[in-house]
Amino acid sequence: MNTLKWTTATILAFLFSVTAAFYWLANDEGERKQSDFLSLVHQINGLNSKIDVEVFSIRYGVVNDLDRLVSLGRQLHDTVAPWNLQSAALDCLEPWQGKAELAKLLDQKQSRVEDFKSMQSVVRNSVASFVRLATSLHNHEENQSAESLKRVADVRWRGLEFTLSANTDSQNRFRASLAQLQNFSQSQTSSFRNKFALLERHSQVLLSRGIGLEKTIREISDHSPESLLNNQLTAVSVWADREKLRSTRFRFALFSSTILLIAYCGFKMSQVQYMMRQLSESNATLDQRVASRTRELQIKTDEAEQLALVAQYTDNAVIITDDQGRVKWVNVGFTRISGYALEEVVGQSPGKLLQGPDTSKETVRFMREAITRREGFDVEIINYHKNGTPYWLAIEARPIIDREGNVVKFIAIESDITARKLAQAERDELQAELVVASRQAGMAEVATGVLHNVGNVLNSVNVSANIAVERLKSSRVSSLAKASAVILEQADLAAFLTSDPRGKAFPRLLQELSIHFTSERDVQLNELRSLVENIDHIKEVVRMQQTFAKVCGTTEYVDLVQLFEDALKIDDAAFTRHKVKVVRQFCELQPILTEKHNVMQIILNLIKNAKQSVNASGRDDKLITLTITADQSTVGIQVRDNGVGIESGNLSKVFSHGFTTKSDGHGFGLHSCALAAQQLGGSLSAHSDGIGCGALFTLRLPLEKETLCKV
Amino acid sequence: MFLQGQNNAITDGAKRGYAIFKEVGCISCHQGRNVGSNAFQQFGVMGDYFAERGSITKADYGRFNFTGREIDKHYFKVPTLRNIELTSPYFHDGNATALEDAVRIMARYQLGFELSNEEIAEIVEFLRSLTAPVQEELL
C-alpha cells in the first residue's frame, strides 16, 4: 500500500515537474521582448526625427522659441538614459554592445543641438538686424542715387541668399557684394557710414557662422541612431523567430505532457473513487465496531476506576512490583499494615524490609523461586511492622503478563491474618485439649465397661480364690509336718516304728493323710479350674473391648519430627548407656493428618528393634539413622541401624506373626506394626544386605489420609 | 500674462519696453516660456566684453570649463528674465548691480547697439513686469 502511494506520488510529481518545465520552456519570451524592443526603437527614432524637424523649423523661422527643442532633447535623453538602456528590451538577446555607441551618438547629437541653439540665436538676431539695417540704409535720405540703391539692394539680396543657402558660392558672392558696398560707402555721409558699419558687423557675424550653422544642422540629422537600432532590430527578430520555433516545439511537448497528466489524474481519481466507496463501506462497519468498542471501553474504564478505588481504599495491602519484585506502587492499606509509606519502599524488595527472624525461611524461598519462575503464589507469612511488631500476612501474588507473554509486573494483595492466626492457634489448642479430653472420656468409658464386666467375673474369681484359701487353711499339711518332725526326732527309726505306740500308728496316719490330700487336691483343682475359666473370661472381655475401641482411631495433625523426638526421648537413657549414636535427617514437613498413637507405636517398635540390633552386634560404632523424607503424596520414615542385620531368607518372614530372632521375642511387634501401617493407609518394608550388615525399615504414610477410617 | 496675449496686464511703458526688447534682438536669446534659460550663448557676440573689462579669470571661460571644447569658451547659459529684478547682481561675474547697467551691457556686447536711457528705462519696466510672487507650494 505504502509502496503504491509512493509510486503514485512519484509519478504525479514527475509529470508535474515535466509539465512545469515545458510550460516554462514554452514561454515565448522572444515575441514580447521583440515588441518591447520595437516600441523602444520607435520611440527613439520618433524623438530623433522630431528633433530634426524642430531644428529645421527653428532654422527657417517656423518656430521662434527653443522650448520644444529643449523638451524633446530631454525626452530623448530620458528615453536612452542609462537605467533605461539596461532594460530587458535592449538586452533581450544578450548584453547589447551597441548600447554605449548609441548613448555616445545621442550625446553628440545633443551637443550639436546646443551649438545649433547658440548659433541660431546669434544668426537669427543678426539676420533680423541685417534686414532691418539694410532696409534702413536703402531708405536712407542721403542715399537716393541709383548706384547706391543698387548696391544696397544687391547686398541685401546676397545676404539673404547666403542666409538661406549657406554655401561657399553664396558666401563669396555676399562677401563681394559687401566689399563693393563698403567701397561705395567711403564716399557717403558719416550717417550712412555708421549704419553701414553696423550692417557690416552683422554681416560678418552671418558670414562667420552661416556655414557653421548649416554644417551643424547637417550633423544633427546625420547623428541618427536609426542604423544602429535597425541592426539590432534585425538581430532581435532573428532571435525571436528562433525563440518562436523553439517555444512551438515546447508547446507541443507541454500539450502532450498535460494530456498525460490529466489522463493519469483521471485514472487515479477513478481508483480513489473506487477506494472511497470501499472505504465508506468499511467505515460503516468500523463505526459500529468503534461504537461497541467504546461501550466496552467505557465499561472497562468504569471497572478500572472501581478497581482503582478498591486498590486504593481496601483494608488489604496492595503492592505492585516490577518483574524483579521491586516495589513500584503500594496503597494506603500497605502503609497502614506495614507502617511504611510509598516513598520508603519504592524500588525495594518488600521482603527485605518486612521479613524478620520468625519469618519462615521455607516460605521466603518458595516466594523467591515463584518470582524467579514468573509464577504467582499464595502464602501465609510473618512480616514485621516498621515498629518491629510481627504480624501474619496472607499474600496472594500474581504475575501480570503483557501481550508478548512477558511478565512485566507482579500484583500482590496482602491481608493481615494475625487475628485469624491467633484464633486458629487457640482453636487448635482447644481442639487438642478436646481430643485429649475425649480420649480420656473414651478411655474412662472403656475402663468402666471393662471394670464392670471384669468386676463381675472378679467376684467369681474372688469366691474361688477364697474357697481355695479356706481349703488351704484347713489343710492337714500341719499334721504331716508334725509327723515328719517326730520322725526326724527319732534316733532309731525302726525301733520307733516297731516299739513305740505312736510309731506303730504312723503307716495308718500316712494313709489317712494321702487320702485327705487327694480329696483336697481334687477340690482345689476344681476351684482353680473355675478361677482359670474366670480369668479367661476377663481376657475375653478385655479383648472384646479392644476390638470395640479400634473401630476408628482418632486422626489429628501430627508433626512427625516432634513425634520422632518424643519417641527418642523414651529411649534416650538407653542410647546414652549403650553409647549408640543417633543421627537425624529430617526434611521440613508440614504436620500430616494421621493417627498419632499408631504411628508412635510403629516408631517405638522400630527404634526398639534397632537398638536391640546394634546392642546385639556388640560393635563400638553403634549408629542409628533416622530419616524423614517427603515426596508429592507420601512421607517416608526410615530407621536404619548398623546392627546384626537380617538373613536374606528371613526378610520375607519378619512381618509374619510369631517370627522372631530374639531370644526373648514374641514375633508379634513387627507383625502388629505392619498391620498398623496398613491401617494408616501406608506400608512398612524391611531391607538388609545380610547378617551383620544392619537393617533398614521404611514406613510410608500418605500425606492426604482419607482412607484412614477404613476398618 | 501679457506674453500670453493679455494686453492690459502690464503698463504702457512696459509694452513699449517689450517692443524695444523684440526690436533690438534681446528676444532672439531670451525667448520661450521662461524668457531665456533654454540655450547657451557666447558672452560678447558683438564686442569683446572680457578684453574691455580686463583681468580674465577661469570662471570667465564659462561652459568651456565643463566641455573642454574650444568653441565653448565664454559661453554661458542664457538666464531666464523671470524675476530678474530680484536676482541682482547680474552676470556670472556680478559686474552689474543695477538692471539698467545689465541691459546696457547686454545691448552693447551681444547686440551691438547703444541704447538710450529712455529705451533702457522702458526695457527695465518690462523686465520688472516679469516679476511674480514665488508660488511656494511649487517649491
PDB file of C-alpha atoms in Angstrom, chain A residues 64-67 70 111-112 114-115 117-122 124-126 128-129 132-133 198 201-202 205 209, chain B residues 23-25 27-29 31-34 38-42 45-47 63 69 71-72 75 110-113:
ATOM      1  CA  ASN A  64      10.572  81.037 -32.793  1.00  0.00           C
ATOM      2  CA  ASP A  65      11.321  79.734 -29.333  1.00  0.00           C
ATOM      3  CA  LEU A  66      13.556  76.841 -28.284  1.00  0.00           C
ATOM      4  CA  ASP A  67      11.278  75.408 -25.564  1.00  0.00           C
ATOM      5  CA  VAL A  70      14.733  71.591 -25.213  1.00  0.00           C
ATOM      6  CA  SER A 111      25.855  68.661 -28.084  1.00  0.00           C
ATOM      7  CA  ARG A 112      25.291  69.687 -31.732  1.00  0.00           C
ATOM      8  CA  GLU A 114      23.258  73.044 -28.106  1.00  0.00           C
ATOM      9  CA  ASP A 115      25.693  74.501 -30.656  1.00  0.00           C
ATOM     10  CA  LYS A 117      20.787  76.851 -30.466  1.00  0.00           C
ATOM     11  CA  SER A 118      23.626  79.240 -29.735  1.00  0.00           C
ATOM     12  CA  MET A 119      24.438  79.873 -33.370  1.00  0.00           C
ATOM     13  CA  GLN A 120      20.831  80.043 -34.398  1.00  0.00           C
ATOM     14  CA  SER A 121      20.097  82.761 -31.813  1.00  0.00           C
ATOM     15  CA  VAL A 122      23.005  84.828 -32.939  1.00  0.00           C
ATOM     16  CA  ARG A 124      18.695  84.947 -36.231  1.00  0.00           C
ATOM     17  CA  ASN A 125      19.382  88.199 -34.448  1.00  0.00           C
ATOM     18  CA  SER A 126      21.945  89.202 -36.999  1.00  0.00           C
ATOM     19  CA  ALA A 128      16.911  90.452 -38.350  1.00  0.00           C
ATOM     20  CA  SER A 129      19.314  93.313 -37.723  1.00  0.00           C
ATOM     21  CA  ARG A 132      16.418  96.000 -40.716  1.00  0.00           C
ATOM     22  CA  LEU A 133      19.687  97.875 -41.292  1.00  0.00           C
ATOM     23  CA  LEU A 198      26.600  98.256 -38.086  1.00  0.00           C
ATOM     24  CA  ARG A 201      29.261  93.822 -38.316  1.00  0.00           C
ATOM     25  CA  HIS A 202      26.072  91.808 -38.520  1.00  0.00           C
ATOM     26  CA  VAL A 205      28.502  87.536 -37.928  1.00  0.00           C
ATOM     27  CA  ARG A 209      28.502  81.485 -38.653  1.00  0.00           C
TER      28      ARG A 209
ATOM     29  CA  GLU B  23      13.268  95.046 -31.980  1.00  0.00           C
ATOM     30  CA  VAL B  24      16.859  95.199 -30.817  1.00  0.00           C
ATOM     31  CA  GLY B  25      17.027  91.385 -30.689  1.00  0.00           C
ATOM     32  CA  ILE B  27      14.224  88.183 -27.857  1.00  0.00           C
ATOM     33  CA  SER B  28      16.459  86.068 -30.067  1.00  0.00           C
ATOM     34  CA  CYS B  29      18.086  84.580 -26.985  1.00  0.00           C
ATOM     35  CA  GLN B  31      12.824  83.594 -25.625  1.00  0.00           C
ATOM     36  CA  GLY B  32      10.403  80.922 -24.749  1.00  0.00           C
ATOM     37  CA  ARG B  33       8.222  80.482 -21.742  1.00  0.00           C
ATOM     38  CA  ASN B  34      10.914  81.468 -19.289  1.00  0.00           C
ATOM     39  CA  ASN B  38      16.952  77.164 -22.724  1.00  0.00           C
ATOM     40  CA  ALA B  39      20.268  77.643 -24.540  1.00  0.00           C
ATOM     41  CA  PHE B  40      23.899  78.639 -24.154  1.00  0.00           C
ATOM     42  CA  GLN B  41      25.330  81.786 -25.653  1.00  0.00           C
ATOM     43  CA  GLN B  42      28.642  83.473 -26.108  1.00  0.00           C
ATOM     44  CA  VAL B  45      28.994  88.324 -29.645  1.00  0.00           C
ATOM     45  CA  MET B  46      29.222  91.875 -30.968  1.00  0.00           C
ATOM     46  CA  GLY B  47      32.130  93.093 -28.823  1.00  0.00           C
ATOM     47  CA  ARG B  63      30.924  76.332 -20.432  1.00  0.00           C
ATOM     48  CA  ARG B  69      35.661  72.386 -26.311  1.00  0.00           C
ATOM     49  CA  ILE B  71      34.202  76.735 -29.239  1.00  0.00           C
ATOM     50  CA  ASP B  72      32.516  76.716 -25.825  1.00  0.00           C
ATOM     51  CA  TYR B  75      29.695  80.521 -23.456  1.00  0.00           C
ATOM     52  CA  GLN B 110      25.527  90.990 -27.501  1.00  0.00           C
ATOM     53  CA  LEU B 111      23.588  93.083 -29.997  1.00  0.00           C
ATOM     54  CA  GLY B 112      25.981  95.820 -30.970  1.00  0.00           C
ATOM     55  CA  PHE B 113      23.551  98.624 -30.077  1.00  0.00           C
TER      56      PHE B 113
END
